[in-house]
Amino acid sequence: MANMKDIAQKAGVSVITVSRAINKPDTVKDETREKIFKIMKEMDFHPNQAAKALVSNKTRTIHVMIPRALVTYDPYIMRFIAGVSDELSQAYYSFLIRRDWDFPYKCDGVIVMGLDKGEDSYLVDKLNVPSVLFGQTDLKLDWVDVDNKKGAYLMTKHLIDYGHEKIGFIAVDEDKRFASERLQGYYEALQDHDLIPNEQFVKFAINEEKYGYEKGLELLKNTDITAIFCSTDVLALGAIRAARSLQKKSTRRNISCRI
């Protein structure tokens, strides 16, 4: 089995240069670094990540904070976790899903999602490692998010373009920024197309399929809506089930799911 000394000899560089290429690639010239990596691949050399972590005083573990209010079997959450896993695996990092703010184990960084309004301050107060928030914040923190308001606007417009004027909306009943922004996008799309918002067409639900089903039934039985926009995938699954239980045809033209 090849070691760093073998790689160094074949590349015509010192063992220290090979070590730098692995641990601090930005300190090695591009040409030299690429040559070393090519030889490592040819000789099937894989750095000892455990030893590397020990020397660098790093755990090579990222904590993924998902509040208990969010169920991990939600398709949206599952795709989120899969994306995190794919990227970390490429960098030889592992991850640990955390459900509480009490972090008893050391880690190299934290990814946080699903915070209520104001909870983003926890990242400043409780974490002393690099962290990124999945969701917009006004604090000076790294964050990633979609344009929830614009997305909801476009989803509502999508239904309007198909000729719907009476559009129901099943919103997430949570004090989260994305929830209020999606509701705002829905209202603005209606107003911009000269449609008067009807509060009877808007239902708030806990983000679970059974509640999407319940609110979907309420809308379909008690109003004359012709389409439903759901704030999340899970709610949309429930609304589709409700439509089918009432033998109403559900297509992309009359049920629009999450952004």
mmCIF file of C-alpha atoms in Angstrom:
data_model
loop_
_atom_site.group_PDB
_atom_site.id
_atom_site.type_symbol
_atom_site.label_atom_id
_atom_site.label_comp_id
_atom_site.label_asym_id
_atom_site.label_seq_id
_atom_site.Cartn_x
_atom_site.Cartn_y
_atom_site.Cartn_z
ATOM 1 C CA MET A 1 0.000 0.000 0.000
ATOM 2 C CA ALA A 2 1.355 3.404 -1.008
ATOM 3 C CA ASN A 3 2.253 5.999 1.587
ATOM 4 C CA MET A 4 3.135 9.705 1.469
ATOM 5 C CA LYS A 5 6.824 8.916 1.006
ATOM 6 C CA ASP A 6 6.000 6.868 -2.121
ATOM 7 C CA ILE A 7 3.892 9.717 -3.485
ATOM 8 C CA ALA A 8 6.674 12.231 -2.792
ATOM 9 C CA GLN A 9 9.310 10.143 -4.542
ATOM 10 C CA LYS A 10 7.247 9.624 -7.667
ATOM 11 C CA ALA A 11 6.236 13.308 -7.789
ATOM 12 C CA GLY A 12 9.800 14.471 -7.182
ATOM 13 C CA VAL A 13 8.845 16.565 -4.167
ATOM 14 C CA SER A 14 9.322 16.371 -0.424
ATOM 15 C CA VAL A 15 6.986 14.557 1.957
ATOM 16 C CA ILE A 16 6.203 17.951 3.516
ATOM 17 C CA THR A 17 4.965 19.210 0.121
ATOM 18 C CA VAL A 18 2.674 16.193 -0.217
ATOM 19 C CA SER A 19 1.361 16.835 3.291
ATOM 20 C CA ARG A 20 0.700 20.475 2.457
ATOM 21 C CA ALA A 21 -1.096 19.516 -0.761
ATOM 22 C CA ILE A 22 -3.431 17.325 1.288
ATOM 23 C CA ASN A 23 -3.929 19.525 4.342
ATOM 24 C CA LYS A 24 -3.365 23.037 3.007
ATOM 25 C CA PRO A 25 -3.794 22.805 -0.784
ATOM 26 C CA ASP A 26 -3.881 26.581 -1.238
ATOM 27 C CA THR A 27 -0.225 26.772 -0.098
ATOM 28 C CA VAL A 28 0.995 24.550 -2.946
ATOM 29 C CA LYS A 29 1.413 25.687 -6.549
ATOM 30 C CA ASP A 30 -1.462 24.573 -8.783
ATOM 31 C CA GLU A 31 0.760 22.566 -11.111
ATOM 32 C CA THR A 32 2.487 20.752 -8.247
ATOM 33 C CA ARG A 33 -0.767 20.098 -6.398
ATOM 34 C CA GLU A 34 -2.460 18.662 -9.482
ATOM 35 C CA LYS A 35 0.553 16.440 -10.145
ATOM 36 C CA ILE A 36 0.470 15.106 -6.578
ATOM 37 C CA PHE A 37 -3.276 14.448 -6.694
ATOM 38 C CA LYS A 38 -2.921 12.646 -10.017
ATOM 39 C CA ILE A 39 -0.229 10.363 -8.603
ATOM 40 C CA MET A 40 -2.293 9.764 -5.464
ATOM 41 C CA LYS A 41 -5.160 8.578 -7.662
ATOM 42 C CA GLU A 42 -2.884 6.393 -9.797
ATOM 43 C CA MET A 43 -1.382 4.756 -6.697
ATOM 44 C CA ASP A 44 -4.761 4.490 -4.971
ATOM 45 C CA PHE A 45 -3.517 6.488 -1.999
ATOM 46 C CA HIS A 46 -6.084 7.709 0.505
ATOM 47 C CA PRO A 47 -5.095 10.024 3.378
ATOM 48 C CA ASN A 48 -5.683 8.691 6.878
ATOM 49 C CA GLN A 49 -8.532 10.986 7.873
ATOM 50 C CA ALA A 50 -8.462 9.924 11.513
ATOM 51 C CA ALA A 51 -4.775 10.763 11.829
ATOM 52 C CA LYS A 52 -5.303 13.981 9.906
ATOM 53 C CA ALA A 53 -8.077 15.011 12.292
ATOM 54 C CA LEU A 54 -5.917 14.209 15.307
ATOM 55 C CA VAL A 55 -2.989 16.284 14.051
ATOM 56 C CA SER A 56 -5.174 19.241 13.061
ATOM 57 C CA ASN A 57 -7.267 19.051 16.262
ATOM 58 C CA LYS A 58 -10.437 18.681 14.206
ATOM 59 C CA THR A 59 -13.245 16.162 14.514
ATOM 60 C CA ARG A 60 -14.203 16.159 10.810
ATOM 61 C CA THR A 61 -17.784 16.075 12.038
ATOM 62 C CA ILE A 62 -20.535 18.590 11.329
ATOM 63 C CA HIS A 63 -23.618 18.861 13.501
ATOM 64 C CA VAL A 64 -26.913 19.317 11.656
ATOM 65 C CA MET A 65 -29.440 20.984 13.955
ATOM 66 C CA ILE A 66 -33.027 20.033 13.087
ATOM 67 C CA PRO A 67 -35.569 21.072 15.781
ATOM 68 C CA ARG A 68 -37.842 18.374 17.166
ATOM 69 C CA ALA A 69 -40.847 20.130 15.626
ATOM 70 C CA LEU A 70 -39.602 19.019 12.193
ATOM 71 C CA VAL A 71 -40.099 15.358 11.328
ATOM 72 C CA THR A 72 -37.138 13.790 9.546
ATOM 73 C CA TYR A 73 -39.385 11.626 7.345
ATOM 74 C CA ASP A 74 -40.701 14.775 5.656
ATOM 75 C CA PRO A 75 -39.578 14.423 1.989
ATOM 76 C CA TYR A 76 -38.241 17.984 2.110
ATOM 77 C CA ILE A 77 -36.114 17.252 5.186
ATOM 78 C CA MET A 78 -34.926 13.975 3.691
ATOM 79 C CA ARG A 79 -33.700 15.743 0.555
ATOM 80 C CA PHE A 80 -32.012 18.367 2.713
ATOM 81 C CA ILE A 81 -30.165 15.691 4.716
ATOM 82 C CA ALA A 82 -29.226 13.833 1.527
ATOM 83 C CA GLY A 83 -27.724 17.011 0.049
ATOM 84 C CA VAL A 84 -25.725 17.689 3.209
ATOM 85 C CA SER A 85 -24.516 14.080 3.266
ATOM 86 C CA ASP A 86 -23.386 14.150 -0.372
ATOM 87 C CA GLU A 87 -21.313 17.306 0.047
ATOM 88 C CA LEU A 88 -19.745 16.303 3.352
ATOM 89 C CA SER A 89 -18.877 12.841 2.055
ATOM 90 C CA GLN A 90 -16.912 14.328 -0.821
ATOM 91 C CA ALA A 91 -14.791 16.190 1.734
ATOM 92 C CA TYR A 92 -14.469 13.113 3.998
ATOM 93 C CA TYR A 93 -16.651 14.647 6.708
ATOM 94 C CA SER A 94 -19.344 12.902 8.716
ATOM 95 C CA PHE A 95 -22.376 14.513 10.306
ATOM 96 C CA LEU A 96 -24.504 14.085 13.383
ATOM 97 C CA ILE A 97 -28.160 15.122 13.484
ATOM 98 C CA ARG A 98 -28.962 17.088 16.614
ATOM 99 C CA ARG A 99 -32.485 17.739 17.898
ATOM 100 C CA ASP A 100 -31.659 19.988 20.857
ATOM 101 C CA TRP A 101 -29.488 23.034 21.439
ATOM 102 C CA ASP A 102 -27.410 21.200 24.028
ATOM 103 C CA PHE A 103 -24.278 20.152 22.098
ATOM 104 C CA PRO A 104 -22.186 17.909 24.405
ATOM 105 C CA TYR A 105 -19.887 16.771 21.607
ATOM 106 C CA LYS A 106 -17.190 18.728 19.837
ATOM 107 C CA CYS A 107 -17.661 19.453 16.143
ATOM 108 C CA ASP A 108 -16.068 21.532 13.395
ATOM 109 C CA GLY A 109 -19.219 23.356 12.348
ATOM 110 C CA VAL A 110 -22.997 23.474 12.558
ATOM 111 C CA ILE A 111 -25.777 23.633 9.961
ATOM 112 C CA VAL A 112 -29.066 24.841 11.444
ATOM 113 C CA MET A 113 -32.560 24.801 9.985
ATOM 114 C CA GLY A 114 -36.173 25.253 11.044
ATOM 115 C CA LEU A 115 -35.762 28.100 13.525
ATOM 116 C CA ASP A 116 -38.670 30.200 14.743
ATOM 117 C CA LYS A 117 -38.467 33.976 14.472
ATOM 118 C CA GLY A 118 -35.837 35.308 16.855
ATOM 119 C CA GLU A 119 -34.237 31.938 17.480
ATOM 120 C CA ASP A 120 -31.432 32.743 15.050
ATOM 121 C CA SER A 121 -29.837 34.691 17.909
ATOM 122 C CA TYR A 122 -29.071 31.287 19.459
ATOM 123 C CA LEU A 123 -26.418 30.828 16.813
ATOM 124 C CA VAL A 124 -24.613 33.840 18.196
ATOM 125 C CA ASP A 125 -25.153 33.025 21.875
ATOM 126 C CA LYS A 126 -24.616 29.265 21.921
ATOM 127 C CA LEU A 127 -22.252 28.303 19.115
ATOM 128 C CA ASN A 128 -18.531 28.986 19.013
ATOM 129 C CA VAL A 129 -17.801 27.121 15.780
ATOM 130 C CA PRO A 130 -18.472 28.107 12.154
ATOM 131 C CA SER A 131 -22.197 27.877 11.494
ATOM 132 C CA VAL A 132 -24.648 28.453 8.677
ATOM 133 C CA LEU A 133 -28.393 28.945 8.908
ATOM 134 C CA PHE A 134 -30.751 27.359 6.399
ATOM 135 C CA GLY A 135 -33.207 30.228 6.302
ATOM 136 C CA GLN A 136 -32.933 33.995 6.040
ATOM 137 C CA THR A 137 -31.832 36.141 8.974
ATOM 138 C CA ASP A 138 -31.155 39.817 9.631
ATOM 139 C CA LEU A 139 -28.248 38.952 11.904
ATOM 140 C CA LYS A 140 -24.680 38.922 10.645
ATOM 141 C CA LEU A 141 -24.671 35.195 10.033
ATOM 142 C CA ASP A 142 -24.028 33.039 6.988
ATOM 143 C CA TRP A 143 -27.349 31.797 5.640
ATOM 144 C CA VAL A 144 -28.861 30.090 2.601
ATOM 145 C CA ASP A 145 -32.477 30.351 1.491
ATOM 146 C CA VAL A 146 -34.806 30.647 -1.482
ATOM 147 C CA ASP A 147 -36.902 33.715 -2.250
ATOM 148 C CA ASN A 148 -40.026 32.472 -0.470
ATOM 149 C CA LYS A 149 -42.183 35.466 -1.310
ATOM 150 C CA LYS A 150 -41.348 35.409 -5.016
ATOM 151 C CA GLY A 151 -41.711 31.637 -5.160
ATOM 152 C CA ALA A 152 -45.199 31.758 -3.648
ATOM 153 C CA TYR A 153 -46.083 34.588 -6.012
ATOM 154 C CA LEU A 154 -45.021 32.511 -9.038
ATOM 155 C CA MET A 155 -46.829 29.408 -7.781
ATOM 156 C CA THR A 156 -50.062 31.371 -7.374
ATOM 157 C CA LYS A 157 -49.570 33.018 -10.759
ATOM 158 C CA HIS A 158 -49.097 29.548 -12.237
ATOM 159 C CA LEU A 159 -52.622 28.647 -11.164
ATOM 160 C CA ILE A 160 -54.026 32.001 -12.301
ATOM 161 C CA ASP A 161 -52.479 31.456 -15.728
ATOM 162 C CA TYR A 162 -54.503 28.257 -15.991
ATOM 163 C CA GLY A 163 -57.671 30.288 -15.488
ATOM 164 C CA HIS A 164 -58.264 29.825 -11.768
ATOM 165 C CA GLU A 165 -59.684 32.816 -9.896
ATOM 166 C CA LYS A 166 -60.770 31.159 -6.658
ATOM 167 C CA ILE A 167 -57.577 29.711 -5.227
ATOM 168 C CA GLY A 168 -57.358 28.212 -1.768
ATOM 169 C CA PHE A 169 -54.174 28.411 0.275
ATOM 170 C CA ILE A 170 -53.074 26.013 3.026
ATOM 171 C CA ALA A 171 -50.404 27.822 5.013
ATOM 172 C CA VAL A 172 -47.998 26.493 7.625
ATOM 173 C CA ASP A 173 -49.228 27.529 11.066
ATOM 174 C CA GLU A 174 -45.792 28.410 12.436
ATOM 175 C CA ASP A 175 -44.099 31.619 13.505
ATOM 176 C CA LYS A 176 -41.406 31.319 10.867
ATOM 177 C CA ARG A 177 -40.236 33.838 8.326
ATOM 178 C CA PHE A 178 -40.753 31.575 5.323
ATOM 179 C CA ALA A 179 -44.376 30.927 6.352
ATOM 180 C CA SER A 180 -45.331 34.600 6.445
ATOM 181 C CA GLU A 181 -43.401 35.374 3.239
ATOM 182 C CA ARG A 182 -45.187 32.632 1.305
ATOM 183 C CA LEU A 183 -48.559 33.876 2.486
ATOM 184 C CA GLN A 184 -47.575 37.396 1.442
ATOM 185 C CA GLY A 185 -46.539 36.166 -2.009
ATOM 186 C CA TYR A 186 -49.916 34.464 -2.426
ATOM 187 C CA TYR A 187 -51.807 37.645 -1.530
ATOM 188 C CA GLU A 188 -49.696 39.856 -3.780
ATOM 189 C CA ALA A 189 -50.185 37.574 -6.789
ATOM 190 C CA LEU A 190 -53.962 37.738 -6.348
ATOM 191 C CA GLN A 191 -53.931 41.515 -5.987
ATOM 192 C CA ASP A 192 -51.650 42.038 -8.991
ATOM 193 C CA HIS A 193 -54.115 40.062 -11.106
ATOM 194 C CA ASP A 194 -57.155 41.991 -9.842
ATOM 195 C CA LEU A 195 -58.414 39.101 -7.711
ATOM 196 C CA ILE A 196 -59.845 40.009 -4.310
ATOM 197 C CA PRO A 197 -58.343 37.836 -1.530
ATOM 198 C CA ASN A 198 -60.953 35.849 0.369
ATOM 199 C CA GLU A 199 -60.009 34.983 3.945
ATOM 200 C CA GLN A 200 -62.301 31.938 3.775
ATOM 201 C CA PHE A 201 -59.954 30.502 1.160
ATOM 202 C CA VAL A 202 -56.976 30.566 3.537
ATOM 203 C CA LYS A 203 -56.425 27.805 6.095
ATOM 204 C CA PHE A 204 -53.575 27.420 8.575
ATOM 205 C CA ALA A 205 -52.310 23.973 9.447
ATOM 206 C CA ILE A 206 -49.593 22.178 11.374
ATOM 207 C CA ASN A 207 -47.057 20.947 8.844
ATOM 208 C CA GLU A 208 -48.207 17.329 8.725
ATOM 209 C CA GLU A 209 -49.996 15.436 5.986
ATOM 210 C CA LYS A 210 -53.089 14.685 8.100
ATOM 211 C CA TYR A 211 -53.654 18.391 8.683
ATOM 212 C CA GLY A 212 -53.203 19.134 4.988
ATOM 213 C CA TYR A 213 -55.906 16.521 4.434
ATOM 214 C CA GLU A 214 -58.230 18.082 7.019
ATOM 215 C CA LYS A 215 -57.819 21.628 5.716
ATOM 216 C CA GLY A 216 -58.091 20.392 2.143
ATOM 217 C CA LEU A 217 -61.438 18.810 2.966
ATOM 218 C CA GLU A 218 -62.645 22.039 4.605
ATOM 219 C CA LEU A 219 -61.761 24.088 1.550
ATOM 220 C CA LEU A 220 -63.214 21.646 -0.956
ATOM 221 C CA LYS A 221 -66.450 21.073 0.985
ATOM 222 C CA ASN A 222 -67.178 24.574 2.265
ATOM 223 C CA THR A 223 -65.968 26.876 -0.518
ATOM 224 C CA ASP A 224 -66.206 27.082 -4.289
ATOM 225 C CA ILE A 225 -62.449 27.135 -4.910
ATOM 226 C CA THR A 226 -61.149 25.500 -8.074
ATOM 227 C CA ALA A 227 -57.484 25.210 -7.048
ATOM 228 C CA ILE A 228 -55.329 24.877 -3.926
ATOM 229 C CA PHE A 229 -51.838 26.206 -3.263
ATOM 230 C CA CYS A 230 -50.063 24.430 -0.402
ATOM 231 C CA SER A 231 -47.142 25.982 1.423
ATOM 232 C CA THR A 232 -45.260 22.665 1.786
ATOM 233 C CA ASP A 233 -44.963 19.276 0.102
ATOM 234 C CA VAL A 234 -46.394 17.493 3.130
ATOM 235 C CA LEU A 235 -49.508 19.682 3.198
ATOM 236 C CA ALA A 236 -49.898 19.193 -0.554
ATOM 237 C CA LEU A 237 -49.864 15.404 -0.137
ATOM 238 C CA GLY A 238 -52.711 15.725 2.347
ATOM 239 C CA ALA A 239 -54.666 18.100 0.098
ATOM 240 C CA ILE A 240 -54.302 15.742 -2.865
ATOM 241 C CA ARG A 241 -55.598 12.882 -0.731
ATOM 242 C CA ALA A 242 -58.550 15.045 0.293
ATOM 243 C CA ALA A 243 -59.359 15.850 -3.341
ATOM 244 C CA ARG A 244 -59.231 12.185 -4.289
ATOM 245 C CA SER A 245 -61.453 11.200 -1.347
ATOM 246 C CA LEU A 246 -64.081 13.596 -2.724
ATOM 247 C CA GLN A 247 -63.505 12.208 -6.227
ATOM 248 C CA LYS A 248 -62.166 15.511 -7.445
ATOM 249 C CA LYS A 249 -59.527 15.357 -10.131
ATOM 250 C CA SER A 250 -56.137 16.604 -8.923
ATOM 251 C CA THR A 251 -53.587 17.712 -11.520
ATOM 252 C CA ARG A 252 -50.752 20.206 -11.755
ATOM 253 C CA ARG A 253 -53.369 22.654 -13.016
ATOM 254 C CA ASN A 254 -55.336 22.768 -9.797
ATOM 255 C CA ILE A 255 -52.985 21.796 -6.994
ATOM 256 C CA SER A 256 -49.708 23.631 -6.608
ATOM 257 C CA CYS A 257 -47.279 22.461 -3.950
ATOM 258 C CA ARG A 258 -44.284 23.952 -2.169
ATOM 259 C CA ILE A 259 -41.633 26.175 -3.775
#
